[in-house]
Amino acid sequence: MTVISLIPEVRSLVGDEDTTNYRYTDNVYRDRKIPAGIRRLNLNEYKRFVVSGSGDTAVILPVPNDEEQTMMCLYAALCVLDGEITKAAHLAVTVSTPAGNTNMTNVSKELREQRKAIMEELKIYKSENMTVKIAKEIDVSDDELI
């Protein structure tokens, strides 16, 4: 599987779909964002993936299944959003002019909400035994009530 085949899904997750005004080029996704997402996946999962080769022919090894591809895209989207949140925090100002106000203070908050939604989606994929985890949490909370 090539790294560039994940770009459309990552773009979709972060809302970078305006072909006339992309925030990042395909090269940035291919060379930085997606490999960073793969490294995050490696930190959180038992299986290790590597990017072999460079440019448009770079491939992910071993070949990920559909679920692993989705997780790679989610982690890559988190990498994109983390960078956007940092940028937005640095630009969080309210500019007042005679024509009116421009308020940039909520941008990082809105990006954090988008990041939170992706984290929630990622939780679905991270646990094969989500039902067991939820049942254990209920047991613990029931024990505290007694």
GROMACS .gro file of C-alpha atoms in nm:
model
  146
    1MET     CA    1   0.000   0.000   0.000
    2THR     CA    2   0.138   0.342  -0.093
    3VAL     CA    3   0.148   0.631   0.152
    4ILE     CA    4  -0.018   0.862  -0.102
    5SER     CA    5  -0.327   0.639  -0.110
    6LEU     CA    6  -0.409   0.760   0.246
    7ILE     CA    7  -0.398   1.131   0.160
    8PRO     CA    8  -0.764   1.172   0.051
    9GLU     CA    9  -0.896   1.019   0.374
   10VAL     CA   10  -0.667   1.231   0.592
   11ARG     CA   11  -0.769   1.543   0.399
   12SER     CA   12  -1.133   1.449   0.453
   13LEU     CA   13  -1.086   1.402   0.828
   14VAL     CA   14  -0.931   1.746   0.876
   15GLY     CA   15  -1.153   1.928   0.627
   16ASP     CA   16  -0.871   2.009   0.384
   17GLU     CA   17  -1.072   1.932   0.073
   18ASP     CA   18  -1.088   2.263  -0.115
   19THR     CA   19  -0.883   2.176  -0.423
   20THR     CA   20  -0.834   2.546  -0.503
   21ASN     CA   21  -0.685   2.622  -0.162
   22TYR     CA   22  -0.532   2.322   0.017
   23ARG     CA   23  -0.377   2.399   0.356
   24TYR     CA   24  -0.104   2.141   0.294
   25THR     CA   25   0.038   1.997  -0.024
   26ASP     CA   26   0.029   1.625  -0.096
   27ASN     CA   27   0.404   1.620  -0.030
   28VAL     CA   28   0.356   1.747   0.326
   29TYR     CA   29   0.097   1.476   0.395
   30ARG     CA   30   0.312   1.210   0.225
   31ASP     CA   31   0.646   1.302   0.382
   32ARG     CA   32   0.549   1.438   0.725
   33LYS     CA   33   0.190   1.406   0.843
   34ILE     CA   34   0.113   1.046   0.748
   35PRO     CA   35   0.452   0.907   0.861
   36ALA     CA   36   0.400   1.093   1.192
   37GLY     CA   37   0.057   0.931   1.221
   38ILE     CA   38   0.210   0.590   1.155
   39ARG     CA   39   0.467   0.651   1.432
   40ARG     CA   40   0.183   0.741   1.671
   41LEU     CA   41   0.001   0.424   1.572
   42ASN     CA   42   0.317   0.224   1.640
   43LEU     CA   43   0.337   0.375   1.989
   44ASN     CA   44  -0.020   0.271   2.069
   45GLU     CA   45  -0.054  -0.068   1.901
   46TYR     CA   46   0.121  -0.403   1.904
   47LYS     CA   47   0.205  -0.407   1.533
   48ARG     CA   48   0.489  -0.200   1.386
   49PHE     CA   49   0.462  -0.034   1.047
   50VAL     CA   50   0.741   0.133   0.851
   51VAL     CA   51   0.748   0.357   0.548
   52SER     CA   52   0.980   0.212   0.286
   53GLY     CA   53   1.101   0.417  -0.006
   54SER     CA   54   1.042   0.783  -0.077
   55GLY     CA   55   0.826   1.012  -0.283
   56ASP     CA   56   0.509   0.888  -0.445
   57THR     CA   57   0.639   0.530  -0.449
   58ALA     CA   58   0.681   0.511  -0.068
   59VAL     CA   59   0.494   0.211   0.071
   60ILE     CA   60   0.375   0.105   0.416
   61LEU     CA   61   0.506  -0.230   0.537
   62PRO     CA   62   0.363  -0.467   0.639
   63VAL     CA   63   0.053  -0.399   0.433
   64PRO     CA   64  -0.215  -0.269   0.674
   65ASN     CA   65  -0.567  -0.407   0.674
   66ASP     CA   66  -0.868  -0.174   0.640
   67GLU     CA   67  -0.894  -0.110   1.014
   68GLU     CA   68  -0.523  -0.032   1.043
   69GLN     CA   69  -0.544   0.204   0.745
   70THR     CA   70  -0.828   0.389   0.914
   71MET     CA   71  -0.628   0.414   1.236
   72MET     CA   72  -0.328   0.549   1.043
   73CYS     CA   73  -0.547   0.816   0.888
   74LEU     CA   74  -0.699   0.907   1.225
   75TYR     CA   75  -0.355   0.940   1.386
   76ALA     CA   76  -0.230   1.144   1.089
   77ALA     CA   77  -0.534   1.371   1.123
   78LEU     CA   78  -0.443   1.419   1.490
   79CYS     CA   79  -0.092   1.524   1.384
   80VAL     CA   80  -0.240   1.779   1.145
   81LEU     CA   81  -0.482   1.913   1.405
   82ASP     CA   82  -0.215   1.935   1.674
   83GLY     CA   83  -0.011   2.160   1.445
   84GLU     CA   84  -0.316   2.368   1.354
   85ILE     CA   85  -0.412   2.407   1.721
   86THR     CA   86  -0.063   2.531   1.804
   87LYS     CA   87  -0.072   2.781   1.516
   88ALA     CA   88  -0.420   2.901   1.612
   89ALA     CA   89  -0.315   2.946   1.974
   90HIS     CA   90  -0.027   3.169   1.864
   91LEU     CA   91  -0.266   3.377   1.653
   92ALA     CA   92  -0.545   3.395   1.912
   93VAL     CA   93  -0.613   3.769   1.912
   94THR     CA   94  -0.897   4.009   1.871
   95VAL     CA   95  -0.819   4.286   1.624
   96SER     CA   96  -1.026   4.603   1.653
   97THR     CA   97  -1.043   4.847   1.366
   98PRO     CA   98  -1.287   5.125   1.279
   99ALA     CA   99  -1.457   4.879   1.044
  100GLY     CA  100  -1.520   4.627   1.322
  101ASN     CA  101  -1.364   4.344   1.520
  102THR     CA  102  -1.197   4.025   1.403
  103ASN     CA  103  -1.199   3.764   1.678
  104MET     CA  104  -0.953   3.476   1.633
  105THR     CA  105  -0.968   3.349   1.992
  106ASN     CA  106  -1.215   3.065   1.928
  107VAL     CA  107  -1.027   2.900   1.642
  108SER     CA  108  -0.806   2.683   1.863
  109LYS     CA  109  -1.111   2.585   2.072
  110GLU     CA  110  -1.298   2.472   1.761
  111LEU     CA  111  -0.995   2.277   1.640
  112ARG     CA  112  -0.971   2.108   1.982
  113GLU     CA  113  -1.335   2.004   1.947
  114GLN     CA  114  -1.255   1.853   1.607
  115ARG     CA  115  -0.955   1.676   1.761
  116LYS     CA  116  -1.174   1.543   2.042
  117ALA     CA  117  -1.419   1.398   1.788
  118ILE     CA  118  -1.136   1.218   1.608
  119MET     CA  119  -1.006   1.084   1.940
  120GLU     CA  120  -1.353   0.945   2.015
  121GLU     CA  121  -1.361   0.776   1.675
  122LEU     CA  122  -1.014   0.636   1.736
  123LYS     CA  123  -1.132   0.477   2.063
  124ILE     CA  124  -1.363   0.254   1.860
  125TYR     CA  125  -1.063   0.106   1.678
  126LYS     CA  126  -0.819   0.096   1.967
  127SER     CA  127  -0.998  -0.165   2.171
  128GLU     CA  128  -1.104  -0.502   2.041
  129ASN     CA  129  -1.279  -0.564   2.370
  130MET     CA  130  -1.458  -0.235   2.431
  131THR     CA  131  -1.759  -0.417   2.585
  132VAL     CA  132  -1.536  -0.578   2.847
  133LYS     CA  133  -1.372  -0.243   2.930
  134ILE     CA  134  -1.711  -0.073   2.972
  135ALA     CA  135  -1.839  -0.362   3.186
  136LYS     CA  136  -1.532  -0.332   3.412
  137GLU     CA  137  -1.588   0.043   3.450
  138ILE     CA  138  -1.950  -0.021   3.549
  139ASP     CA  139  -1.842  -0.285   3.802
  140VAL     CA  140  -1.593  -0.046   3.959
  141SER     CA  141  -1.846   0.234   3.984
  142ASP     CA  142  -2.111  -0.004   4.126
  143ASP     CA  143  -1.866  -0.120   4.394
  144GLU     CA  144  -1.809   0.238   4.504
  145LEU     CA  145  -2.182   0.295   4.546
  146ILE     CA  146  -2.220   0.015   4.804
   0.00000   0.00000   0.00000
